[in-house]
Every structure is written in C-alpha cells, then in structure tokens.
Amino acid sequence: MAVPTYDKFIEPVLRFLTHHPEGIAAKDVHENVANILELDDNQCAELLSSGQLVYKNRAGWAHDRLKRAGLSQSLSRGKWCLTKAGFEWIKNNPFPLTKEQIDHLAFDFVDVKLNSNPDVVLLDQDTPHVPDNPQQVRSPDERLNDALKEIRESVAIDLLANLLQVSPTRFEFIVLDVLHKLGYGSHRDDLQRVGGTGDGGIDGIISLDKLGLERIYVQAKRWQGTVGRPDLQAFYGALAGQKAKRGIFITTSGYSAQAIDFAKSVEGLVLIDGNRLVNLMMDNEIGVSSQVVKLPKLDMDYFE
C-alpha cells in the first residue's frame, strides 16, 4: 500500500503537536505521525527520487499547510509548535476533523506567503500571476511550473529559518561562499572573513585581483529586524574609512524604504535581503541539493 497523501497527515500532525505546547523536534513528529497512521515498514522505507523518505516529505508538506493557515510555526531549526491561533482553532474544531475541515487546511491557504514583515521592502518584489479564471484547466506544463514555484518557496522558508539559527561567524562564511559562487574572486581564498570585535562594520573582504589592489568589502548581518538607513550609513562610513569604492550589505531580513533610498543615492553600495539571499543559495546549490527531472518532448525533426 502506498504512503497516504499529505492531506492525510494534517490531522495526525495537529494531534501530536497539541500535546507539545512548548514545541518538539520535527523528527519526533515524523515518527509519531507514522505510528498514528499505522504505516508499515515498507511504507516507512519508501523513497522519493531525491532520496528523501516519502512519509517525512508528506509530514513536512502537512506542516507547511498548517503554517500557511497560521496554526503552526517553526520555533527554531527543525522544531515545530502550534501557534496561539492553532490551539484556539483546535478548541473550535475538535477531533476527529471532517473531510471539509481537512480540505480547508490543505487547499485554501496555498497562496498565503509566510514570514512577511510589514516594515520590509522587498528588493525583488514579483507580482504573482493570478489567472482570470481560477477554475480554468491548466496544462501539465503550467501545473509543473506552479509546483516548482511552491517547492522553491517552501525550501526558501526552511533555508531562511536555518540561516537564522547558525552563529554569526558561520553566517559570514556562508555569505562569502555565496559570493564566490557568483564569481567573486578567482579562488575561495580571495574571499576573507575579517569580522569580529572592532571590525568597523566590515565582515569580509573580496580581492578582485592577485595583488589585492581592488577590493569589495562585505557586511553580513544575521538579523530578524529591519535594516534601517542608519545601519547602511554606518557601513558606508566604514567603507570610506578603508578608502573602498564598493561594498555589499547582506542580511537575512530586509531593508526599510529609507535604507533603500540611501543605497540608491550613493555609489557602489549593493543590497541583498533575505529573500534574494536564499534564492541565490538555491540557484547555486549552497546548503541545498536539487534533482534533475527529465521531461519527454516529441522531436518532430526525427520523423521528417
């Protein structure tokens, strides 16, 4: 028998998290949900083509839907917990849940974006495409594209959550890895971490030539709060103190409108927010892995 679809995992995940108001490790949720669903050894051993266990993948998607519905959250790396709204929802919707309630949680919050911060202005703000008729039949290619976007968004959320849990020192090294993958520096040794007490706002230095005559200075901030104009002014002042012409400010959060206006008003200052950072990491496979999906396409030239 195949592993149940992810919507069947929603109620078991809710039930188990109800007993752990302080939060619990995701791996414990996986195992206990498998027990609740009475999955056998074969079902628990079933793998996706990526190598991930199917039942853990389904539990993860169930939790994703609960997060989008505002009923659950990731307290820290790999730790799940119901929100206050989640406990209130369960009071008003006692177990067992009806099919309508499950479908509501599984399908009605797909377009809800997570981790929004009203003070942050996104550097890459795309307007999602909404079909004129949501009920129109979508082609397999369109559905595949929608699925890819949904997977990327989910991975981006988890990736950002992990970045917020690493140490500031580790985060600085990750940032330099990303910049190296983007083509900065001939060798990884050309990117040096210099952060620490008295760093003057400089966390990394990129040498663009062998002699180190041309350099880019980097500031990496593992923050949850919005980066404001004073933060960028301080970094720009540190650049001036180094007689530097170019700097990159990278944060896990975002920038205020005033901060973005300041960056535009000066020369050589580049901003990367959390959204752009995690997308760069996914595009360059830093901290994530990807799989190749082969899509068959008819070759008409072969038949002519």
PDB file of C-alpha atoms in Angstrom:
ATOM      1  CA  MET A   1       0.000   0.000   0.000  1.00  0.00           C
ATOM      2  CA  ALA A   2       1.291   3.463  -0.908  1.00  0.00           C
ATOM      3  CA  VAL A   3       2.009   6.137   1.693  1.00  0.00           C
ATOM      4  CA  PRO A   4      -1.101   8.323   2.227  1.00  0.00           C
ATOM      5  CA  THR A   5      -1.192  11.730   0.531  1.00  0.00           C
ATOM      6  CA  TYR A   6      -0.001  14.733   2.548  1.00  0.00           C
ATOM      7  CA  ASP A   7      -3.535  15.896   3.429  1.00  0.00           C
ATOM      8  CA  LYS A   8      -3.954  12.670   5.437  1.00  0.00           C
ATOM      9  CA  PHE A   9      -1.000  13.783   7.584  1.00  0.00           C
ATOM     10  CA  ILE A  10      -2.586  17.093   8.627  1.00  0.00           C
ATOM     11  CA  GLU A  11      -4.777  15.795  11.455  1.00  0.00           C
ATOM     12  CA  PRO A  12      -2.075  13.486  12.924  1.00  0.00           C
ATOM     13  CA  VAL A  13       0.416  16.368  12.917  1.00  0.00           C
ATOM     14  CA  LEU A  14      -2.130  18.610  14.644  1.00  0.00           C
ATOM     15  CA  ARG A  15      -2.961  15.917  17.199  1.00  0.00           C
ATOM     16  CA  PHE A  16       0.661  15.305  18.103  1.00  0.00           C
ATOM     17  CA  LEU A  17       1.615  18.991  18.327  1.00  0.00           C
ATOM     18  CA  THR A  18      -1.367  19.580  20.622  1.00  0.00           C
ATOM     19  CA  HIS A  19       0.429  17.542  23.293  1.00  0.00           C
ATOM     20  CA  HIS A  20       3.649  19.557  22.969  1.00  0.00           C
ATOM     21  CA  PRO A  21       2.797  23.237  23.532  1.00  0.00           C
ATOM     22  CA  GLU A  22       6.472  24.116  24.013  1.00  0.00           C
ATOM     23  CA  GLY A  23       7.356  22.651  20.626  1.00  0.00           C
ATOM     24  CA  ILE A  24       9.041  19.414  19.578  1.00  0.00           C
ATOM     25  CA  ALA A  25      11.659  18.296  17.072  1.00  0.00           C
ATOM     26  CA  ALA A  26      10.339  17.638  13.579  1.00  0.00           C
ATOM     27  CA  LYS A  27      11.965  14.193  13.529  1.00  0.00           C
ATOM     28  CA  ASP A  28       9.836  13.206  16.549  1.00  0.00           C
ATOM     29  CA  VAL A  29       6.726  14.461  14.781  1.00  0.00           C
ATOM     30  CA  HIS A  30       7.627  12.350  11.726  1.00  0.00           C
ATOM     31  CA  GLU A  31       7.969   9.154  13.730  1.00  0.00           C
ATOM     32  CA  ASN A  32       4.882   9.636  15.869  1.00  0.00           C
ATOM     33  CA  VAL A  33       2.716  10.594  12.901  1.00  0.00           C
ATOM     34  CA  ALA A  34       3.892   7.416  11.151  1.00  0.00           C
ATOM     35  CA  ASN A  35       2.727   5.481  14.209  1.00  0.00           C
ATOM     36  CA  ILE A  36      -0.630   7.287  14.304  1.00  0.00           C
ATOM     37  CA  LEU A  37      -1.195   6.438  10.638  1.00  0.00           C
ATOM     38  CA  GLU A  38      -0.011   2.879  11.311  1.00  0.00           C
ATOM     39  CA  LEU A  39       2.474   2.920   8.459  1.00  0.00           C
ATOM     40  CA  ASP A  40       4.206  -0.416   7.950  1.00  0.00           C
ATOM     41  CA  ASP A  41       7.920  -0.987   7.362  1.00  0.00           C
ATOM     42  CA  ASN A  42       7.552  -0.884   3.584  1.00  0.00           C
ATOM     43  CA  GLN A  43       5.699   2.432   3.690  1.00  0.00           C
ATOM     44  CA  CYS A  44       8.284   3.914   6.053  1.00  0.00           C
ATOM     45  CA  ALA A  45      11.076   2.818   3.704  1.00  0.00           C
ATOM     46  CA  GLU A  46       9.505   4.260   0.550  1.00  0.00           C
ATOM     47  CA  LEU A  47      11.761   6.877  -1.052  1.00  0.00           C
ATOM     48  CA  LEU A  48      11.293   9.793  -3.413  1.00  0.00           C
ATOM     49  CA  SER A  49      13.623  10.032  -6.406  1.00  0.00           C
ATOM     50  CA  SER A  50      15.539  12.681  -4.423  1.00  0.00           C
ATOM     51  CA  GLY A  51      16.309  10.069  -1.736  1.00  0.00           C
ATOM     52  CA  GLN A  52      14.028  11.576   0.930  1.00  0.00           C
ATOM     53  CA  LEU A  53      11.651   9.278   2.786  1.00  0.00           C
ATOM     54  CA  VAL A  54       8.145   9.772   1.421  1.00  0.00           C
ATOM     55  CA  TYR A  55       6.377   9.841   4.796  1.00  0.00           C
ATOM     56  CA  LYS A  56       8.732  12.561   6.101  1.00  0.00           C
ATOM     57  CA  ASN A  57       8.125  14.570   2.932  1.00  0.00           C
ATOM     58  CA  ARG A  58       4.343  14.241   3.358  1.00  0.00           C
ATOM     59  CA  ALA A  59       4.538  15.257   7.027  1.00  0.00           C
ATOM     60  CA  GLY A  60       6.619  18.274   6.027  1.00  0.00           C
ATOM     61  CA  TRP A  61       4.036  19.392   3.474  1.00  0.00           C
ATOM     62  CA  ALA A  62       1.261  18.924   6.030  1.00  0.00           C
ATOM     63  CA  HIS A  63       3.143  21.204   8.408  1.00  0.00           C
ATOM     64  CA  ASP A  64       3.681  23.695   5.570  1.00  0.00           C
ATOM     65  CA  ARG A  65      -0.095  23.914   5.112  1.00  0.00           C
ATOM     66  CA  LEU A  66      -0.621  24.388   8.837  1.00  0.00           C
ATOM     67  CA  LYS A  67       1.941  27.204   8.854  1.00  0.00           C
ATOM     68  CA  ARG A  68       0.207  28.912   5.933  1.00  0.00           C
ATOM     69  CA  ALA A  69      -3.104  28.601   7.795  1.00  0.00           C
ATOM     70  CA  GLY A  70      -1.461  30.320  10.778  1.00  0.00           C
ATOM     71  CA  LEU A  71      -1.956  27.293  13.040  1.00  0.00           C
ATOM     72  CA  SER A  72       1.687  26.237  13.398  1.00  0.00           C
ATOM     73  CA  GLN A  73       5.211  27.619  13.225  1.00  0.00           C
ATOM     74  CA  SER A  74       8.868  26.625  13.234  1.00  0.00           C
ATOM     75  CA  LEU A  75      10.235  27.816  16.575  1.00  0.00           C
ATOM     76  CA  SER A  76      13.809  27.106  15.504  1.00  0.00           C
ATOM     77  CA  ARG A  77      15.694  24.818  13.160  1.00  0.00           C
ATOM     78  CA  GLY A  78      13.741  21.550  12.983  1.00  0.00           C
ATOM     79  CA  LYS A  79      11.376  22.378  15.866  1.00  0.00           C
ATOM     80  CA  TRP A  80       7.615  22.633  15.300  1.00  0.00           C
ATOM     81  CA  CYS A  81       4.995  24.210  17.529  1.00  0.00           C
ATOM     82  CA  LEU A  82       1.342  25.217  17.323  1.00  0.00           C
ATOM     83  CA  THR A  83       0.584  28.919  17.471  1.00  0.00           C
ATOM     84  CA  LYS A  84      -1.912  30.502  19.844  1.00  0.00           C
ATOM     85  CA  ALA A  85      -4.319  30.635  16.906  1.00  0.00           C
ATOM     86  CA  GLY A  86      -3.661  26.933  16.333  1.00  0.00           C
ATOM     87  CA  PHE A  87      -4.716  25.947  19.850  1.00  0.00           C
ATOM     88  CA  GLU A  88      -7.778  28.202  19.556  1.00  0.00           C
ATOM     89  CA  TRP A  89      -8.688  26.604  16.218  1.00  0.00           C
ATOM     90  CA  ILE A  90      -8.499  23.118  17.726  1.00  0.00           C
ATOM     91  CA  LYS A  91     -10.824  24.186  20.567  1.00  0.00           C
ATOM     92  CA  ASN A  92     -13.388  25.235  17.986  1.00  0.00           C
ATOM     93  CA  ASN A  93     -12.755  22.240  15.727  1.00  0.00           C
ATOM     94  CA  PRO A  94     -12.469  19.138  17.920  1.00  0.00           C
ATOM     95  CA  PHE A  95     -11.070  15.873  16.612  1.00  0.00           C
ATOM     96  CA  PRO A  96     -11.777  13.938  14.506  1.00  0.00           C
ATOM     97  CA  LEU A  97     -11.747  16.516  11.727  1.00  0.00           C
ATOM     98  CA  THR A  98     -14.183  16.270   8.841  1.00  0.00           C
ATOM     99  CA  LYS A  99     -13.066  15.955   5.231  1.00  0.00           C
ATOM    100  CA  GLU A 100     -14.223  19.541   4.660  1.00  0.00           C
ATOM    101  CA  GLN A 101     -12.029  20.793   7.507  1.00  0.00           C
ATOM    102  CA  ILE A 102      -9.012  18.852   6.206  1.00  0.00           C
ATOM    103  CA  ASP A 103      -9.565  20.115   2.659  1.00  0.00           C
ATOM    104  CA  HIS A 104      -9.871  23.655   4.017  1.00  0.00           C
ATOM    105  CA  LEU A 105      -6.441  23.431   5.655  1.00  0.00           C
ATOM    106  CA  ALA A 106      -4.856  21.549   2.759  1.00  0.00           C
ATOM    107  CA  PHE A 107      -6.009  23.692  -0.137  1.00  0.00           C
ATOM    108  CA  ASP A 108      -7.371  27.083   0.937  1.00  0.00           C
ATOM    109  CA  PHE A 109      -4.093  28.630   2.155  1.00  0.00           C
ATOM    110  CA  VAL A 110      -1.734  27.607  -0.654  1.00  0.00           C
ATOM    111  CA  ASP A 111      -1.257  31.210  -1.822  1.00  0.00           C
ATOM    112  CA  VAL A 112      -0.555  32.581   1.678  1.00  0.00           C
ATOM    113  CA  LYS A 113       3.014  33.861   1.925  1.00  0.00           C
ATOM    114  CA  LEU A 114       4.952  33.188   5.113  1.00  0.00           C
ATOM    115  CA  ASN A 115       7.347  35.316   7.202  1.00  0.00           C
ATOM    116  CA  SER A 116       6.038  38.641   5.994  1.00  0.00           C
ATOM    117  CA  ASN A 117       7.414  41.768   7.677  1.00  0.00           C
ATOM    118  CA  PRO A 118       5.397  44.964   7.132  1.00  0.00           C
ATOM    119  CA  ASP A 119       8.465  47.178   7.693  1.00  0.00           C
ATOM    120  CA  VAL A 120      10.493  45.447   4.997  1.00  0.00           C
ATOM    121  CA  VAL A 121      10.573  46.484   1.354  1.00  0.00           C
ATOM    122  CA  LEU A 122      11.465  43.509  -0.844  1.00  0.00           C
ATOM    123  CA  LEU A 123      14.319  44.126  -3.259  1.00  0.00           C
ATOM    124  CA  ASP A 124      12.880  41.570  -5.702  1.00  0.00           C
ATOM    125  CA  GLN A 125       9.139  42.092  -5.469  1.00  0.00           C
ATOM    126  CA  ASP A 126       7.333  40.000  -8.066  1.00  0.00           C
ATOM    127  CA  THR A 127       3.593  40.272  -8.537  1.00  0.00           C
ATOM    128  CA  PRO A 128       2.161  36.769  -8.587  1.00  0.00           C
ATOM    129  CA  HIS A 129       0.202  35.847 -11.673  1.00  0.00           C
ATOM    130  CA  VAL A 130      -3.447  35.194 -10.907  1.00  0.00           C
ATOM    131  CA  PRO A 131      -5.429  33.548 -13.703  1.00  0.00           C
ATOM    132  CA  ASP A 132      -8.509  35.444 -14.921  1.00  0.00           C
ATOM    133  CA  ASN A 133     -10.496  32.288 -14.282  1.00  0.00           C
ATOM    134  CA  PRO A 134      -9.018  30.233 -11.410  1.00  0.00           C
ATOM    135  CA  GLN A 135     -11.177  27.279 -12.459  1.00  0.00           C
ATOM    136  CA  GLN A 136      -9.761  27.132 -15.962  1.00  0.00           C
ATOM    137  CA  VAL A 137      -7.993  23.925 -16.939  1.00  0.00           C
ATOM    138  CA  ARG A 138      -4.238  24.324 -16.672  1.00  0.00           C
ATOM    139  CA  SER A 139      -1.820  22.415 -18.861  1.00  0.00           C
ATOM    140  CA  PRO A 140       0.585  19.873 -17.311  1.00  0.00           C
ATOM    141  CA  ASP A 141       3.460  22.276 -18.024  1.00  0.00           C
ATOM    142  CA  GLU A 142       1.667  25.056 -16.148  1.00  0.00           C
ATOM    143  CA  ARG A 143       0.906  22.765 -13.209  1.00  0.00           C
ATOM    144  CA  LEU A 144       4.532  21.631 -13.160  1.00  0.00           C
ATOM    145  CA  ASN A 145       5.681  25.254 -13.107  1.00  0.00           C
ATOM    146  CA  ASP A 146       3.279  26.033 -10.250  1.00  0.00           C
ATOM    147  CA  ALA A 147       4.565  23.012  -8.324  1.00  0.00           C
ATOM    148  CA  LEU A 148       8.172  24.123  -8.824  1.00  0.00           C
ATOM    149  CA  LYS A 149       7.367  27.604  -7.508  1.00  0.00           C
ATOM    150  CA  GLU A 150       5.637  26.127  -4.471  1.00  0.00           C
ATOM    151  CA  ILE A 151       8.568  23.826  -3.718  1.00  0.00           C
ATOM    152  CA  ARG A 152      11.066  26.687  -4.072  1.00  0.00           C
ATOM    153  CA  GLU A 153       9.028  28.864  -1.724  1.00  0.00           C
ATOM    154  CA  SER A 154       8.831  26.114   0.875  1.00  0.00           C
ATOM    155  CA  VAL A 155      12.577  25.385   0.661  1.00  0.00           C
ATOM    156  CA  ALA A 156      13.329  29.120   0.830  1.00  0.00           C
ATOM    157  CA  ILE A 157      11.371  29.397   4.089  1.00  0.00           C
ATOM    158  CA  ASP A 158      13.225  26.447   5.625  1.00  0.00           C
ATOM    159  CA  LEU A 159      16.548  27.747   4.322  1.00  0.00           C
ATOM    160  CA  LEU A 160      15.998  31.162   5.897  1.00  0.00           C
ATOM    161  CA  ALA A 161      14.966  29.519   9.179  1.00  0.00           C
ATOM    162  CA  ASN A 162      18.258  27.593   9.202  1.00  0.00           C
ATOM    163  CA  LEU A 163      20.282  30.717   8.424  1.00  0.00           C
ATOM    164  CA  LEU A 164      18.723  32.421  11.439  1.00  0.00           C
ATOM    165  CA  GLN A 165      19.929  29.576  13.669  1.00  0.00           C
ATOM    166  CA  VAL A 166      23.588  29.468  12.648  1.00  0.00           C
ATOM    167  CA  SER A 167      26.170  31.507  14.519  1.00  0.00           C
ATOM    168  CA  PRO A 168      27.088  34.970  13.221  1.00  0.00           C
ATOM    169  CA  THR A 169      30.548  33.634  12.324  1.00  0.00           C
ATOM    170  CA  ARG A 170      29.113  30.719  10.353  1.00  0.00           C
ATOM    171  CA  PHE A 171      26.714  33.075   8.590  1.00  0.00           C
ATOM    172  CA  GLU A 172      29.626  35.255   7.470  1.00  0.00           C
ATOM    173  CA  PHE A 173      31.357  32.216   5.950  1.00  0.00           C
ATOM    174  CA  ILE A 174      28.119  31.205   4.175  1.00  0.00           C
ATOM    175  CA  VAL A 175      27.798  34.688   2.694  1.00  0.00           C
ATOM    176  CA  LEU A 176      31.339  34.513   1.330  1.00  0.00           C
ATOM    177  CA  ASP A 177      30.581  31.074  -0.161  1.00  0.00           C
ATOM    178  CA  VAL A 178      27.582  32.573  -1.967  1.00  0.00           C
ATOM    179  CA  LEU A 179      29.612  35.494  -3.325  1.00  0.00           C
ATOM    180  CA  HIS A 180      32.343  33.137  -4.506  1.00  0.00           C
ATOM    181  CA  LYS A 181      29.740  31.029  -6.352  1.00  0.00           C
ATOM    182  CA  LEU A 182      28.558  34.225  -8.024  1.00  0.00           C
ATOM    183  CA  GLY A 183      32.027  34.694  -9.478  1.00  0.00           C
ATOM    184  CA  TYR A 184      33.699  36.999  -6.979  1.00  0.00           C
ATOM    185  CA  GLY A 185      37.344  36.048  -6.516  1.00  0.00           C
ATOM    186  CA  SER A 186      39.329  33.608  -8.642  1.00  0.00           C
ATOM    187  CA  HIS A 187      39.742  31.270  -5.655  1.00  0.00           C
ATOM    188  CA  ARG A 188      37.850  30.853  -2.393  1.00  0.00           C
ATOM    189  CA  ASP A 189      40.958  32.155  -0.595  1.00  0.00           C
ATOM    190  CA  ASP A 190      40.385  35.501  -2.319  1.00  0.00           C
ATOM    191  CA  LEU A 191      37.396  35.970  -0.019  1.00  0.00           C
ATOM    192  CA  GLN A 192      38.456  36.501   3.579  1.00  0.00           C
ATOM    193  CA  ARG A 193      36.373  36.784   6.715  1.00  0.00           C
ATOM    194  CA  VAL A 194      37.594  39.608   8.953  1.00  0.00           C
ATOM    195  CA  GLY A 195      34.575  40.097  11.215  1.00  0.00           C
ATOM    196  CA  GLY A 196      34.975  40.367  14.950  1.00  0.00           C
ATOM    197  CA  THR A 197      35.337  42.912  17.707  1.00  0.00           C
ATOM    198  CA  GLY A 198      36.454  46.203  16.287  1.00  0.00           C
ATOM    199  CA  ASP A 199      35.840  45.163  12.695  1.00  0.00           C
ATOM    200  CA  GLY A 200      34.458  48.612  11.923  1.00  0.00           C
ATOM    201  CA  GLY A 201      31.408  47.119  10.251  1.00  0.00           C
ATOM    202  CA  ILE A 202      33.470  45.019   7.816  1.00  0.00           C
ATOM    203  CA  ASP A 203      32.825  41.269   7.933  1.00  0.00           C
ATOM    204  CA  GLY A 204      34.544  40.157   4.743  1.00  0.00           C
ATOM    205  CA  ILE A 205      36.958  41.323   2.059  1.00  0.00           C
ATOM    206  CA  ILE A 206      36.946  40.148  -1.566  1.00  0.00           C
ATOM    207  CA  SER A 207      40.139  40.611  -3.561  1.00  0.00           C
ATOM    208  CA  LEU A 208      39.364  41.061  -7.255  1.00  0.00           C
ATOM    209  CA  ASP A 209      42.985  40.929  -8.380  1.00  0.00           C
ATOM    210  CA  LYS A 210      46.076  38.940  -7.412  1.00  0.00           C
ATOM    211  CA  LEU A 211      47.709  41.823  -5.565  1.00  0.00           C
ATOM    212  CA  GLY A 212      44.574  42.802  -3.684  1.00  0.00           C
ATOM    213  CA  LEU A 213      44.616  46.321  -5.096  1.00  0.00           C
ATOM    214  CA  GLU A 214      40.914  46.235  -5.892  1.00  0.00           C
ATOM    215  CA  ARG A 215      38.642  45.059  -3.129  1.00  0.00           C
ATOM    216  CA  ILE A 216      34.974  44.741  -2.246  1.00  0.00           C
ATOM    217  CA  TYR A 217      34.009  44.961   1.404  1.00  0.00           C
ATOM    218  CA  VAL A 218      31.145  42.913   2.830  1.00  0.00           C
ATOM    219  CA  GLN A 219      28.898  43.277   5.848  1.00  0.00           C
ATOM    220  CA  ALA A 220      26.763  40.236   6.743  1.00  0.00           C
ATOM    221  CA  LYS A 221      24.032  40.578   9.356  1.00  0.00           C
ATOM    222  CA  ARG A 222      22.031  37.603  10.596  1.00  0.00           C
ATOM    223  CA  TRP A 223      19.129  39.744  11.719  1.00  0.00           C
ATOM    224  CA  GLN A 224      15.383  39.389  12.066  1.00  0.00           C
ATOM    225  CA  GLY A 225      14.722  43.109  12.437  1.00  0.00           C
ATOM    226  CA  THR A 226      14.560  45.504   9.522  1.00  0.00           C
ATOM    227  CA  VAL A 227      17.827  47.121   8.408  1.00  0.00           C
ATOM    228  CA  GLY A 228      17.400  50.896   8.512  1.00  0.00           C
ATOM    229  CA  ARG A 229      19.159  53.865   6.957  1.00  0.00           C
ATOM    230  CA  PRO A 230      21.486  54.395   9.985  1.00  0.00           C
ATOM    231  CA  ASP A 231      22.847  50.842   9.577  1.00  0.00           C
ATOM    232  CA  LEU A 232      23.752  51.498   5.940  1.00  0.00           C
ATOM    233  CA  GLN A 233      25.207  54.909   6.739  1.00  0.00           C
ATOM    234  CA  ALA A 234      27.474  53.302   9.347  1.00  0.00           C
ATOM    235  CA  PHE A 235      28.617  50.676   6.826  1.00  0.00           C
ATOM    236  CA  TYR A 236      29.188  53.324   4.176  1.00  0.00           C
ATOM    237  CA  GLY A 237      31.261  55.266   6.693  1.00  0.00           C
ATOM    238  CA  ALA A 238      33.341  52.134   7.331  1.00  0.00           C
ATOM    239  CA  LEU A 239      33.914  51.860   3.563  1.00  0.00           C
ATOM    240  CA  ALA A 240      35.108  55.442   3.461  1.00  0.00           C
ATOM    241  CA  GLY A 241      37.491  54.673   6.313  1.00  0.00           C
ATOM    242  CA  GLN A 242      39.010  51.902   4.173  1.00  0.00           C
ATOM    243  CA  LYS A 243      39.033  54.147   1.098  1.00  0.00           C
ATOM    244  CA  ALA A 244      36.852  51.485  -0.523  1.00  0.00           C
ATOM    245  CA  LYS A 245      34.752  52.139  -3.596  1.00  0.00           C
ATOM    246  CA  ARG A 246      32.395  49.166  -3.369  1.00  0.00           C
ATOM    247  CA  GLY A 247      30.516  47.361  -0.624  1.00  0.00           C
ATOM    248  CA  ILE A 248      27.888  44.634  -0.305  1.00  0.00           C
ATOM    249  CA  PHE A 249      25.452  44.592   2.616  1.00  0.00           C
ATOM    250  CA  ILE A 250      23.749  41.224   3.138  1.00  0.00           C
ATOM    251  CA  THR A 251      21.056  40.458   5.690  1.00  0.00           C
ATOM    252  CA  THR A 252      18.627  37.655   6.487  1.00  0.00           C
ATOM    253  CA  SER A 253      15.877  40.226   6.994  1.00  0.00           C
ATOM    254  CA  GLY A 254      15.052  43.188   4.758  1.00  0.00           C
ATOM    255  CA  TYR A 255      15.554  46.916   4.315  1.00  0.00           C
ATOM    256  CA  SER A 256      13.373  49.894   5.090  1.00  0.00           C
ATOM    257  CA  ALA A 257      12.344  52.212   2.261  1.00  0.00           C
ATOM    258  CA  GLN A 258      14.687  54.886   3.663  1.00  0.00           C
ATOM    259  CA  ALA A 259      17.603  52.438   3.648  1.00  0.00           C
ATOM    260  CA  ILE A 260      16.955  51.514   0.025  1.00  0.00           C
ATOM    261  CA  ASP A 261      16.743  55.200  -0.944  1.00  0.00           C
ATOM    262  CA  PHE A 262      20.106  55.812   0.745  1.00  0.00           C
ATOM    263  CA  ALA A 263      21.741  52.917  -1.135  1.00  0.00           C
ATOM    264  CA  LYS A 264      20.462  54.355  -4.408  1.00  0.00           C
ATOM    265  CA  SER A 265      21.817  57.790  -3.563  1.00  0.00           C
ATOM    266  CA  VAL A 266      25.440  56.656  -3.164  1.00  0.00           C
ATOM    267  CA  GLU A 267      27.928  54.937  -5.463  1.00  0.00           C
ATOM    268  CA  GLY A 268      28.981  51.303  -5.201  1.00  0.00           C
ATOM    269  CA  LEU A 269      26.645  50.017  -2.474  1.00  0.00           C
ATOM    270  CA  VAL A 270      24.761  46.773  -3.220  1.00  0.00           C
ATOM    271  CA  LEU A 271      22.000  45.363  -1.005  1.00  0.00           C
ATOM    272  CA  ILE A 272      20.972  41.709  -0.684  1.00  0.00           C
ATOM    273  CA  ASP A 273      17.995  40.870   1.532  1.00  0.00           C
ATOM    274  CA  GLY A 274      16.921  37.521   2.955  1.00  0.00           C
ATOM    275  CA  ASN A 275      14.636  36.732   0.028  1.00  0.00           C
ATOM    276  CA  ARG A 276      17.335  37.333  -2.572  1.00  0.00           C
ATOM    277  CA  LEU A 277      19.951  35.533  -0.459  1.00  0.00           C
ATOM    278  CA  VAL A 278      18.012  32.269  -0.166  1.00  0.00           C
ATOM    279  CA  ASN A 279      17.176  32.346  -3.873  1.00  0.00           C
ATOM    280  CA  LEU A 280      20.861  32.807  -4.705  1.00  0.00           C
ATOM    281  CA  MET A 281      21.658  29.859  -2.435  1.00  0.00           C
ATOM    282  CA  MET A 282      19.071  27.676  -4.177  1.00  0.00           C
ATOM    283  CA  ASP A 283      20.194  28.732  -7.654  1.00  0.00           C
ATOM    284  CA  ASN A 284      23.805  27.921  -6.807  1.00  0.00           C
ATOM    285  CA  GLU A 285      23.064  24.843  -4.652  1.00  0.00           C
ATOM    286  CA  ILE A 286      24.603  26.195  -1.462  1.00  0.00           C
ATOM    287  CA  GLY A 287      23.081  24.443   1.534  1.00  0.00           C
ATOM    288  CA  VAL A 288      20.557  22.718  -0.737  1.00  0.00           C
ATOM    289  CA  SER A 289      20.607  19.930  -3.307  1.00  0.00           C
ATOM    290  CA  SER A 290      18.487  19.512  -6.418  1.00  0.00           C
ATOM    291  CA  GLN A 291      17.402  16.756  -8.722  1.00  0.00           C
ATOM    292  CA  VAL A 292      17.084  16.661 -12.489  1.00  0.00           C
ATOM    293  CA  VAL A 293      13.637  15.852 -13.847  1.00  0.00           C
ATOM    294  CA  LYS A 294      13.607  14.634 -17.452  1.00  0.00           C
ATOM    295  CA  LEU A 295      10.567  15.838 -19.370  1.00  0.00           C
ATOM    296  CA  PRO A 296       9.884  13.992 -22.638  1.00  0.00           C
ATOM    297  CA  LYS A 297       9.230  16.167 -25.682  1.00  0.00           C
ATOM    298  CA  LEU A 298       8.405  14.926 -29.158  1.00  0.00           C
ATOM    299  CA  ASP A 299      11.194  15.510 -31.696  1.00  0.00           C
ATOM    300  CA  MET A 300       9.330  16.218 -34.945  1.00  0.00           C
ATOM    301  CA  ASP A 301      12.593  16.527 -36.909  1.00  0.00           C
ATOM    302  CA  TYR A 302      13.213  12.829 -36.292  1.00  0.00           C
ATOM    303  CA  PHE A 303      10.091  11.867 -38.227  1.00  0.00           C
ATOM    304  CA  GLU A 304      10.714  14.147 -41.216  1.00  0.00           C
TER     305      GLU A 304
END
